[in-house]
XYZ file of C-alpha atoms in Angstrom:
686
model
C 29.361 91.349 46.255
C 26.480 90.540 44.254
C 24.147 93.247 43.008
C 20.761 93.444 44.797
C 17.678 94.610 42.949
C 15.237 97.015 44.838
C 11.561 96.088 45.117
C 9.005 98.341 43.363
C 6.758 100.067 45.947
C 4.033 100.671 43.371
C 0.656 98.899 44.011
C 0.654 97.754 40.433
C 2.351 94.410 40.443
C 5.481 94.113 38.448
C 5.266 91.792 35.552
C 7.508 88.860 36.244
C 8.260 86.853 33.065
C 10.006 84.145 34.986
C 6.798 83.058 36.705
C 4.918 82.895 33.409
C 7.587 80.877 31.792
C 7.525 78.317 34.596
C 3.770 77.868 34.285
C 4.022 77.462 30.531
C 6.796 74.879 30.858
C 4.680 72.720 33.197
C 1.806 72.773 30.708
C 4.009 71.708 27.840
C 5.553 68.992 29.934
C 2.121 67.571 30.673
C 1.148 67.734 27.038
C 4.338 66.055 25.956
C 3.874 63.355 28.590
C 0.335 62.687 27.415
C 1.560 62.576 23.850
C 4.244 60.050 24.847
C 1.689 57.863 26.588
C -0.515 58.033 23.511
C 2.346 57.112 21.209
C 3.331 54.230 23.501
C -0.278 53.064 23.564
C -0.545 53.263 19.782
C 2.752 51.402 19.389
C 1.610 48.722 21.807
C -1.670 48.331 19.952
C 0.272 48.226 16.681
C 2.610 45.528 17.943
C -0.291 43.501 19.246
C -2.125 43.998 15.969
C 0.965 42.949 14.008
C 1.434 39.909 16.176
C -2.208 38.856 16.156
C -3.696 40.223 12.944
C -1.162 41.594 10.534
C 1.689 39.147 11.101
C 2.307 36.954 8.008
C 0.117 33.891 8.149
C 2.954 31.585 7.149
C 6.580 31.135 8.030
C 9.224 29.297 6.041
C 10.764 26.607 8.214
C 13.164 24.872 5.824
C 14.167 25.543 2.236
C 15.693 23.157 -0.284
C 16.797 23.742 -3.849
C 13.275 23.788 -5.310
C 10.904 23.135 -2.375
C 10.334 24.414 1.110
C 8.381 23.664 4.263
C 5.951 26.300 5.525
C 4.075 26.587 8.820
C 0.537 27.899 8.256
C -0.078 29.579 11.588
C -3.854 30.006 11.507
C -4.729 26.567 10.134
C -1.931 24.827 12.038
C -0.724 22.909 9.010
C 2.650 22.090 7.551
C 2.722 22.863 3.836
C 5.350 21.727 1.360
C 5.470 24.039 -1.643
C 7.777 25.052 -4.434
C 9.955 28.026 -3.500
C 8.010 30.101 -6.026
C 4.786 29.077 -4.184
C 3.108 28.144 -7.472
C 2.626 24.484 -6.532
C 1.650 22.733 -3.313
C 2.991 19.229 -2.875
C 1.268 18.354 0.408
C -0.674 19.824 3.318
C -0.239 18.110 6.679
C -2.779 18.868 9.383
C -0.812 18.744 12.628
C -3.196 17.386 15.242
C -0.506 16.998 17.901
C -0.834 20.596 19.103
C -3.883 20.106 21.283
C -6.273 23.086 21.225
C -6.903 24.024 17.610
C -8.634 27.268 18.678
C -5.323 28.742 19.806
C -2.959 30.039 17.146
C 0.509 28.621 17.617
C 3.440 30.560 16.117
C 5.635 27.482 15.550
C 8.620 29.576 14.480
C 11.270 29.108 17.196
C 13.862 26.782 15.688
C 15.873 25.072 18.402
C 18.218 23.746 15.698
C 18.941 27.208 14.310
C 22.635 26.466 13.814
C 21.734 23.829 11.219
C 19.861 25.139 8.184
C 18.700 21.648 7.201
C 16.970 20.861 10.514
C 14.073 22.307 12.430
C 13.325 21.498 16.059
C 10.446 22.678 18.204
C 8.758 21.697 21.441
C 5.050 21.865 22.090
C 4.728 22.542 25.816
C 3.663 19.383 27.639
C 2.742 17.641 24.386
C 5.509 16.601 22.007
C 8.793 17.466 20.389
C 9.202 17.629 16.637
C 12.339 17.352 14.537
C 12.284 17.870 10.776
C 15.366 17.185 8.671
C 15.805 18.109 5.013
C 17.649 15.806 2.644
C 18.509 17.680 -0.517
C 21.156 17.034 -3.154
C 22.193 19.273 -6.011
C 20.774 18.333 -9.410
C 18.398 15.837 -7.741
C 14.813 15.471 -8.928
C 13.600 14.867 -5.367
C 13.918 16.329 -1.864
C 12.892 14.561 1.321
C 11.739 15.824 4.723
C 12.124 13.418 7.645
C 9.576 14.156 10.376
C 9.756 12.753 13.910
C 7.211 13.549 16.605
C 8.171 12.335 20.077
C 5.686 12.545 22.972
C 6.976 14.275 26.092
C 4.972 12.011 28.389
C 2.869 8.862 28.198
C -0.657 8.632 26.809
C -0.164 11.213 24.060
C -1.878 10.677 20.711
C 0.408 11.570 17.824
C -1.618 12.127 14.688
C -0.871 13.805 11.360
C -3.373 13.994 8.499
C -2.563 14.466 4.798
C -5.054 16.410 2.723
C -6.666 14.728 -0.274
C -7.971 18.011 -1.689
C -6.692 18.446 -5.258
C -4.358 15.442 -4.880
C -4.970 11.861 -6.010
C -3.428 9.394 -3.557
C -2.357 5.790 -4.110
C -0.758 3.019 -2.084
C -1.081 1.969 1.529
C -3.080 -1.251 1.640
C -5.520 -3.131 -0.533
C -9.077 -2.825 0.782
C -12.502 -4.232 0.001
C -13.832 -2.719 -3.268
C -10.460 -1.110 -4.006
C -10.518 2.114 -6.006
C -7.716 3.840 -7.927
C -6.898 6.363 -6.522
C -7.841 5.707 -2.880
C -9.526 9.099 -2.345
C -13.031 7.634 -2.189
C -12.187 5.114 0.542
C -13.665 5.359 4.042
C -11.671 3.370 6.597
C -11.997 3.889 10.329
C -8.793 4.454 12.300
C -7.353 0.986 12.992
C -4.045 -0.880 13.222
C -2.247 -0.819 9.885
C -1.886 -4.578 9.596
C -2.906 -7.171 7.034
C -6.219 -8.908 7.659
C -8.377 -11.396 5.808
C -11.036 -9.354 3.985
C -13.403 -12.329 4.036
C -13.529 -12.141 7.825
C -12.883 -8.402 8.166
C -14.241 -6.554 5.092
C -13.652 -3.160 6.742
C -9.970 -3.866 7.368
C -6.774 -3.669 5.345
C -6.142 -6.398 2.810
C -3.426 -8.790 1.790
C -0.809 -6.482 0.239
C 0.304 -3.640 2.460
C 3.240 -1.239 2.630
C 3.779 1.910 4.663
C 3.933 3.930 1.488
C 1.557 6.519 0.033
C 2.011 8.361 -3.273
C 0.342 11.602 -4.356
C -0.271 12.945 -7.865
C 1.260 16.324 -6.956
C 4.673 14.654 -6.852
C 4.756 13.682 -3.173
C 5.268 10.424 -1.295
C 5.007 9.425 2.353
C 7.019 6.555 3.805
C 6.349 5.616 7.423
C 9.057 4.039 9.577
C 8.652 0.234 9.716
C 9.464 -0.227 13.401
C 6.682 1.763 15.083
C 3.079 0.805 15.917
C 0.881 2.511 13.350
C -2.819 3.170 12.953
C -4.254 4.530 9.695
C -7.650 5.934 8.813
C -9.120 7.410 5.619
C -11.950 9.901 5.336
C -13.331 9.991 1.807
C -12.058 12.934 -0.265
C -10.847 14.725 2.878
C -7.640 13.218 4.231
C -5.889 10.116 5.443
C -4.303 10.097 8.882
C -1.281 8.445 10.481
C -1.450 7.855 14.213
C 0.573 6.106 16.885
C -1.450 4.645 19.754
C -0.594 6.110 23.190
C 1.587 3.837 25.247
C 3.893 3.755 28.239
C 6.907 3.591 25.926
C 6.344 7.043 24.371
C 6.602 5.703 20.818
C 7.405 8.356 18.187
C 5.552 9.030 14.942
C 8.183 8.879 12.210
C 7.732 9.351 8.504
C 9.523 10.802 5.488
C 7.863 13.055 2.926
C 9.608 13.165 -0.464
C 8.691 15.642 -3.208
C 9.723 15.675 -6.844
C 9.104 17.456 -10.100
C 6.372 14.942 -10.940
C 4.740 11.771 -9.621
C 6.953 9.412 -11.619
C 10.187 10.954 -10.345
C 9.174 10.780 -6.701
C 7.863 7.218 -7.060
C 11.165 6.028 -8.470
C 13.017 7.581 -5.535
C 10.557 6.177 -3.009
C 10.511 2.608 -4.308
C 14.291 2.463 -3.927
C 13.908 3.580 -0.308
C 11.078 1.110 0.270
C 13.027 -1.941 -0.846
C 16.774 -1.694 -0.475
C 17.435 -5.443 -0.808
C 18.540 -7.067 -4.041
C 15.576 -7.875 -6.266
C 15.218 -11.537 -7.267
C 13.036 -13.081 -9.955
C 10.663 -15.928 -9.064
C 10.209 -19.025 -11.198
C 8.922 -17.489 -14.422
C 7.546 -20.836 -15.623
C 4.480 -19.955 -13.558
C 3.520 -17.551 -16.355
C 3.274 -20.118 -19.102
C 0.213 -22.233 -18.202
C -3.224 -21.380 -16.824
C -4.232 -22.549 -13.346
C -7.401 -24.632 -12.980
C -8.831 -24.915 -9.483
C -10.314 -28.328 -8.752
C -13.570 -28.034 -6.818
C -13.890 -31.487 -5.286
C -16.233 -31.986 -2.350
C -15.007 -35.446 -1.376
C -13.925 -37.100 1.854
C -11.256 -39.580 0.781
C -8.079 -39.723 -1.247
C -9.488 -42.414 -3.510
C -12.487 -40.287 -4.467
C -10.214 -37.326 -5.030
C -8.052 -39.376 -7.408
C -11.121 -40.190 -9.484
C -12.082 -36.493 -9.575
C -8.550 -35.582 -10.622
C -8.513 -38.169 -13.397
C -11.849 -37.011 -14.801
C -10.897 -33.334 -14.604
C -7.446 -33.737 -16.194
C -8.813 -35.898 -18.996
C -11.406 -33.276 -19.837
C -8.776 -30.511 -19.922
C -6.683 -32.588 -22.335
C -9.639 -33.441 -24.536
C -10.557 -29.750 -24.858
C -6.923 -28.658 -25.341
C -6.952 -26.590 -22.147
C -4.003 -28.166 -20.336
C -2.557 -26.308 -17.375
C -1.809 -26.531 -13.668
C -4.510 -28.192 -11.549
C -4.797 -26.425 -8.217
C -5.665 -28.388 -5.069
C -6.986 -26.606 -2.005
C -5.757 -27.382 1.507
C -8.402 -30.023 2.130
C -7.578 -31.900 -1.079
C -3.871 -31.635 -0.309
C -4.477 -33.191 3.103
C -6.454 -36.053 1.569
C -3.567 -36.964 -0.710
C -0.884 -36.593 1.928
C 0.199 -39.368 4.265
C 1.934 -37.337 6.941
C 4.863 -38.663 8.972
C 4.733 -37.698 12.659
C 8.198 -38.873 13.631
C 9.340 -35.254 14.142
C 7.589 -35.309 17.519
C 10.083 -37.867 18.806
C 13.019 -36.055 17.285
C 13.583 -38.867 14.776
C 14.438 -38.586 11.132
C 12.126 -40.037 8.524
C 12.999 -43.530 7.367
C 12.115 -45.671 4.402
C 9.846 -47.752 6.669
C 7.235 -45.003 6.625
C 3.942 -46.317 5.286
C 2.843 -44.254 2.300
C 0.618 -44.739 -0.684
C 2.223 -44.695 -4.078
C 0.393 -42.199 -6.299
C 1.935 -42.520 -9.774
C -1.059 -40.909 -11.476
C -0.801 -37.792 -9.329
C 2.919 -37.543 -10.032
C 2.175 -37.431 -13.740
C -0.073 -34.404 -13.316
C 1.008 -30.788 -13.253
C -0.470 -29.763 -9.888
C -0.185 -27.107 -7.212
C -0.887 -27.909 -3.575
C -2.035 -25.582 -0.804
C -0.563 -25.413 2.681
C -1.031 -23.112 5.636
C 0.689 -22.609 8.994
C -2.511 -23.674 10.789
C -3.206 -26.973 12.509
C -6.572 -28.065 13.870
C -6.657 -28.666 17.630
C -8.682 -31.822 16.889
C -5.795 -33.364 14.998
C -3.707 -36.153 16.480
C -0.608 -34.222 15.490
C -1.514 -31.306 17.740
C -2.489 -33.558 20.654
C 0.797 -35.402 20.414
C 2.785 -32.158 20.307
C 1.177 -31.028 23.573
C 1.785 -34.373 25.240
C 5.462 -34.335 24.277
C 6.111 -30.754 25.433
C 6.375 -29.113 22.044
C 3.980 -26.244 22.744
C 6.517 -23.785 21.365
C 5.877 -25.179 17.867
C 2.747 -22.995 17.924
C 2.244 -19.317 18.687
C 1.823 -19.347 22.460
C 1.588 -17.164 25.528
C 2.817 -17.996 29.043
C 0.056 -18.918 31.480
C 1.783 -16.894 34.221
C 5.092 -15.256 35.198
C 6.767 -18.665 35.175
C 3.939 -20.678 33.737
C 3.841 -23.164 30.901
C 3.296 -21.947 27.350
C -0.319 -22.121 26.198
C -0.904 -22.149 22.398
C -3.101 -19.294 21.203
C -6.425 -20.463 19.825
C -7.748 -19.070 16.551
C -10.068 -20.135 13.741
C -9.056 -21.338 10.296
C -11.482 -22.669 7.680
C -14.194 -22.994 10.325
C -12.075 -25.019 12.772
C -10.381 -24.063 16.007
C -6.690 -24.139 15.252
C -3.213 -23.146 16.343
C -0.659 -21.381 14.184
C 2.925 -22.337 13.465
C 5.543 -20.445 15.469
C 7.909 -19.540 12.657
C 10.280 -17.807 15.068
C 11.165 -21.314 16.311
C 13.822 -22.875 14.014
C 12.720 -26.397 14.982
C 9.124 -25.631 13.996
C 10.133 -24.202 10.626
C 12.466 -27.143 10.018
C 9.547 -29.506 10.663
C 7.381 -27.560 8.205
C 10.069 -27.695 5.509
C 10.394 -31.438 6.080
C 6.641 -31.662 5.608
C 6.945 -29.937 2.210
C 9.772 -32.280 1.188
C 7.653 -35.255 2.152
C 4.730 -33.993 0.098
C 6.992 -33.462 -2.876
C 8.193 -37.040 -2.697
C 4.568 -38.230 -2.504
C 2.929 -35.952 -5.044
C 5.643 -34.445 -7.225
C 3.812 -31.079 -7.223
C 5.056 -28.213 -9.373
C 3.952 -25.356 -7.099
C 3.200 -24.751 -3.434
C 0.609 -22.162 -2.416
C 1.302 -20.989 1.132
C -1.751 -19.209 2.464
C -2.906 -18.029 5.874
C -0.312 -15.370 6.660
C -2.919 -12.745 7.482
C -2.821 -11.583 11.059
C -5.529 -11.772 13.676
C -6.363 -10.051 16.943
C -4.430 -12.487 19.102
C -1.265 -12.105 17.065
C -1.478 -8.330 17.291
C -1.847 -8.586 21.056
C 1.269 -10.741 21.106
C 3.155 -8.064 19.119
C 3.490 -10.372 16.134
C 1.193 -8.679 13.599
C 2.652 -8.196 10.126
C 6.023 -9.412 11.286
C 4.522 -12.888 10.884
C 3.852 -12.221 7.198
C 7.420 -11.075 6.655
C 8.772 -14.192 8.366
C 6.360 -16.388 6.423
C 7.795 -14.935 3.217
C 11.233 -15.995 4.453
C 9.863 -19.501 4.989
C 8.281 -19.514 1.525
C 11.603 -18.474 0.017
C 13.247 -21.496 1.665
C 10.650 -23.770 0.067
C 11.818 -22.507 -3.316
C 11.054 -20.095 -6.142
C 8.020 -22.169 -7.105
C 6.154 -20.920 -4.028
C 3.073 -18.705 -4.159
C 2.009 -16.661 -1.122
C -1.276 -14.907 -0.401
C -0.093 -11.839 1.514
C 2.875 -9.540 1.423
C 4.580 -6.773 3.345
C 8.252 -5.791 3.131
C 8.808 -8.785 0.836
C 8.408 -7.444 -2.715
C 12.080 -8.152 -3.470
C 11.756 -11.888 -2.792
C 11.433 -14.480 -5.597
C 7.785 -15.237 -4.892
C 4.491 -14.993 -6.729
C 1.601 -13.549 -4.733
C -2.023 -14.555 -5.193
C -4.543 -11.712 -5.213
C -7.552 -11.655 -2.907
C -10.789 -13.268 -4.049
C -13.326 -11.068 -5.837
C -17.099 -11.301 -6.092
C -18.766 -12.563 -9.244
C -20.266 -9.230 -10.289
C -19.473 -5.994 -12.144
C -18.743 -3.817 -9.093
C -15.417 -2.705 -7.586
C -15.740 -5.773 -5.382
C -15.733 -7.790 -8.589
C -14.648 -7.174 -12.177
C -14.126 -3.394 -11.826
C -11.689 -4.058 -8.991
C -9.229 -6.081 -11.114
C -7.324 -3.162 -12.660
C -7.177 -1.046 -9.458
C -5.849 -4.145 -7.706
C -3.125 -4.853 -10.282
C -2.062 -1.169 -10.250
C -1.953 -1.246 -6.450
C 0.205 -4.388 -6.390
C 2.576 -2.915 -8.964
C 2.856 0.421 -7.173
C 3.954 -1.346 -3.984
C 6.467 -3.480 -5.858
C 4.544 -6.787 -6.122
C 4.766 -7.346 -9.876
C 4.503 -11.143 -9.983
C 0.940 -11.875 -9.010
C -1.736 -14.415 -9.790
C -5.089 -12.650 -10.209
C -8.314 -14.082 -8.917
C -10.035 -16.749 -10.985
C -11.911 -15.660 -14.111
C -15.418 -14.714 -13.008
C -14.401 -14.391 -9.318
C -13.915 -16.953 -6.566
C -15.245 -15.237 -3.446
C -18.015 -17.820 -3.518
C -17.529 -21.500 -4.283
C -20.449 -21.255 -6.726
C -19.680 -21.354 -10.441
C -20.257 -18.245 -12.534
C -23.537 -18.264 -14.448
C -23.121 -14.992 -16.420
C -21.253 -15.768 -19.651
C -20.803 -12.051 -20.455
C -19.100 -11.496 -17.089
C -16.915 -14.554 -17.691
C -15.852 -13.383 -21.152
C -15.093 -9.787 -20.131
C -13.147 -11.056 -17.109
C -11.243 -13.489 -19.342
C -10.276 -10.599 -21.646
C -8.625 -8.753 -18.749
C -6.968 -11.833 -17.224
C -5.329 -12.708 -20.552
C -3.059 -9.661 -20.207
C -2.082 -10.327 -16.586
C 0.828 -12.563 -15.492
C -1.274 -15.710 -15.013
C -4.763 -16.805 -16.088
C -6.558 -18.786 -13.401
C -9.959 -20.473 -13.452
C -12.442 -21.721 -10.903
C -15.361 -21.826 -13.325
C -14.402 -23.955 -16.351
C -15.659 -22.589 -19.692
C -17.555 -25.779 -20.585
C -20.213 -25.070 -17.939
C -21.768 -22.497 -20.309
C -22.267 -25.186 -22.980
C -21.405 -22.685 -25.710
C -18.749 -23.514 -28.254
C -17.813 -19.851 -28.767
C -16.935 -19.488 -25.060
C -14.620 -22.502 -25.309
C -13.009 -21.165 -28.488
C -12.528 -17.731 -26.927
C -10.918 -19.303 -23.869
C -8.423 -21.156 -26.067
C -7.761 -17.971 -28.048
C -6.927 -15.891 -24.976
C -4.785 -18.621 -23.412
C -2.750 -18.663 -26.645
C -2.683 -14.841 -26.755
C -1.343 -14.767 -23.227
C 1.371 -17.307 -24.000
C 2.506 -15.784 -27.307
C 2.054 -12.033 -26.720
C 1.914 -11.272 -22.991
C 4.517 -13.636 -21.509
C 7.389 -12.290 -23.685
C 6.480 -8.741 -22.610
C 6.518 -9.697 -18.939
C 9.870 -11.442 -19.303
C 11.302 -8.359 -21.008
C 10.126 -5.905 -18.381
C 10.962 -8.273 -15.531
C 14.609 -7.708 -16.400
C 14.031 -3.942 -16.310
C 12.429 -4.290 -12.881
C 15.367 -6.294 -11.599
C 17.876 -3.732 -12.848
C 16.096 -0.415 -12.249
C 13.036 -1.188 -10.114
C 10.550 -0.015 -12.756
C 7.142 -1.694 -12.573
C 6.022 -4.150 -15.227
C 2.371 -3.049 -15.105
C 2.048 0.733 -15.088
C -0.653 3.369 -14.675
C -1.131 5.832 -17.513
C 0.616 8.606 -15.581
C 3.861 6.665 -15.984
C 4.015 7.996 -19.556
C 2.286 11.326 -18.808
C 3.274 12.259 -15.217
C 2.164 15.876 -15.670
C -1.184 15.094 -17.272
C -4.007 15.361 -14.680
C -6.326 13.271 -16.860
C -4.188 10.189 -16.224
C -4.365 10.454 -12.420
C -7.868 8.980 -12.073
C -8.098 6.484 -14.966
C -8.781 3.119 -13.322
C -9.868 0.962 -16.281
C -6.746 1.091 -18.461
C -3.171 -0.029 -17.836
C 0.210 -0.248 -19.508
C 2.523 -3.222 -19.912
C 5.888 -1.538 -19.861
C 6.027 1.576 -22.027
C 4.775 -0.021 -25.220
C 1.380 -1.689 -24.735
C -1.878 -0.124 -23.529
C -4.844 -2.328 -22.575
C -8.339 -0.835 -22.263
C -10.891 -3.597 -21.543
C -14.622 -3.181 -21.118
C -15.754 -3.200 -17.465
C -19.416 -2.188 -17.852
C -22.156 -4.778 -18.200
C -23.815 -4.750 -21.629
C -21.349 -2.237 -23.108
C -20.151 -2.691 -26.685
C -18.168 0.550 -26.715
C -16.101 2.632 -24.323
C -14.090 5.865 -24.066
C -10.337 5.352 -24.277
C -7.609 7.839 -23.382
C -4.251 7.507 -25.136
C -1.479 9.210 -23.127
C 1.652 11.120 -24.162
C 1.288 13.417 -27.163
C 4.800 12.537 -28.396
C 3.611 9.026 -29.250
C 1.188 7.410 -31.617
C -0.809 4.312 -30.729
C -1.841 1.514 -33.096
C -4.836 -0.701 -32.396
C -3.669 -4.324 -32.695
C -7.170 -5.444 -33.670
C -7.689 -3.212 -36.732
C -4.269 -1.526 -37.334
C -5.711 1.994 -36.942
C -3.222 4.596 -35.688
C -4.128 7.434 -33.288
C -2.236 10.358 -31.817
C -1.402 10.280 -28.138
C -2.933 12.774 -25.720
C -6.436 12.302 -27.126
C -9.724 10.638 -26.216
C -11.317 8.014 -28.398
C -14.980 8.493 -27.598
C -17.423 5.573 -27.827
C -14.793 3.303 -29.335
C -16.505 0.093 -30.552
C -15.565 -3.098 -28.682
C -17.169 -6.449 -29.490
C -18.076 -8.915 -26.755
C -15.036 -11.079 -27.392
C -12.632 -8.172 -28.006
C -10.178 -6.218 -25.860
C -8.744 -2.944 -27.231
C -4.955 -3.291 -27.172
C -2.695 -0.552 -28.522
C 1.027 -0.669 -29.208
C 3.108 2.491 -29.067
C 4.666 4.061 -32.134
C 6.961 7.053 -32.364
C 5.310 10.063 -33.991
């Protein structure tokens, strides 16, 4: 039986410790609970603070052997840096994410099982996949980026910062600069256009390739619609237009230890086909453009005879260039192709023995005037598909697209039609039998609005290069894309007759641009410029221009030197033609073999020898021929001196004019240069 305790009858209450202990326990429990809530609150605030404020601003996405890709959370940029973070190769502003006021973590890798890939999905916007290509002991690493829209009508746009990086490549533009950082180009289709008609567009030599001085390159996939825009000194942007097909934005970013290393890797990716040399005889003689405003073949013959006799008398022999109008005057075209008949010996032609004795180039284009009998006959005989055409309805007849060429309404050859290209090649054969021309200039490949609407665009230029290749290695084209490996010369765009970047100052940036994109065999614009049909009146401009042209692959003239009526101008012209033949041509032939074997350019920027020297990144008035000759012409009006930078401290450079020797890696300030002189230095080992 349990023991029972008696109650105390005293009026003084008995002290009961149990009751006190219970009250104290409840108090402590409340205090502890409050403390727990406070700790939880503090922890929650801390987590939120860490997530929002104190979380690292950047996250490594992929890492290679010497570089890595970082996501900058607050600025919403992809950054490629060295693993030691002491060098930034590129900053890519990702404008696909929508609201830039909202910080996006961008850290959940859906490809987490593969350390060389990163995958992420922006809700309701786009998916991104980034793959790393890295090989041991390689000087370069490449990141392949693919943005794919989740639904239609999504703008995909990535912008590459120009801050602290000099950029090159892309497309030639009006008043081309080297580098391209100062250019302002509105967002537009990245297609070749004629800068005469569209001075704010992209010019005649274009590749989806950009190169940065930090050791970075960008190669955009060739099979996607692409728009490009440049904002001076800020960035250039790649964009795919929204469409129902949900086209991706695809590009590859390669980084290397320096600009030369990454360029060598990129140029091999850009042109994987076997490189072929064109007819190198083009180098040996100057080209003289015949300006003949005549309306008959007979009058043109007289002009030709007078012009050729004068060239011989002054010992200035070369190739006489005929424009398209003059070519048409001399040609007696055979139209039997319209009836499907082969040419016969009964064709009525004029015998032109004098013309056959001349060394001439003719000019052709894929255009045909709608006023011509040839076009009218082709329509009447149902050969509309010889010209670029569109159907008039779901099952309608083809209607040739109308465009303008040389001030006339014209149609353009459909070079996707084998019969049309066969007819054109027959036309060239016929002209050769009539005229015996040495070279064919095939111009007019530049696209226009109608071609872009028909999804032809720059594909036409690529196909035209194929057609030019079939004509032979004596063919010269006027535009190029994805065709640098073909055995063709390319003629540069016309320049203005002045001292600006639209004129003389634009020559060296243009030759460096062509070489960077792989177009090493080019014919520069005529000495003094040919944008206008007017002859050059400034003899100083002519002479300085001549001094630059003498060291390029071909010297061409529109303004003959005798118009200045100064014997010293004639003598200087002869001197530089001989200098080109004896000194420059052998160099080009030597380095042409190096290009064919290794892909190295013939004409090189100064950073080719000093890829880690920032001074060389912005020099736009000097160039190298191979690794052994540096040319530094005068490009300022009235100047009789100039500053010259000699790259690479391991070398010495000897002035070919006075035999003085200078150390590399130094400036020659206010170096004297006479009006008829061009500073040319040859490299010597220290």
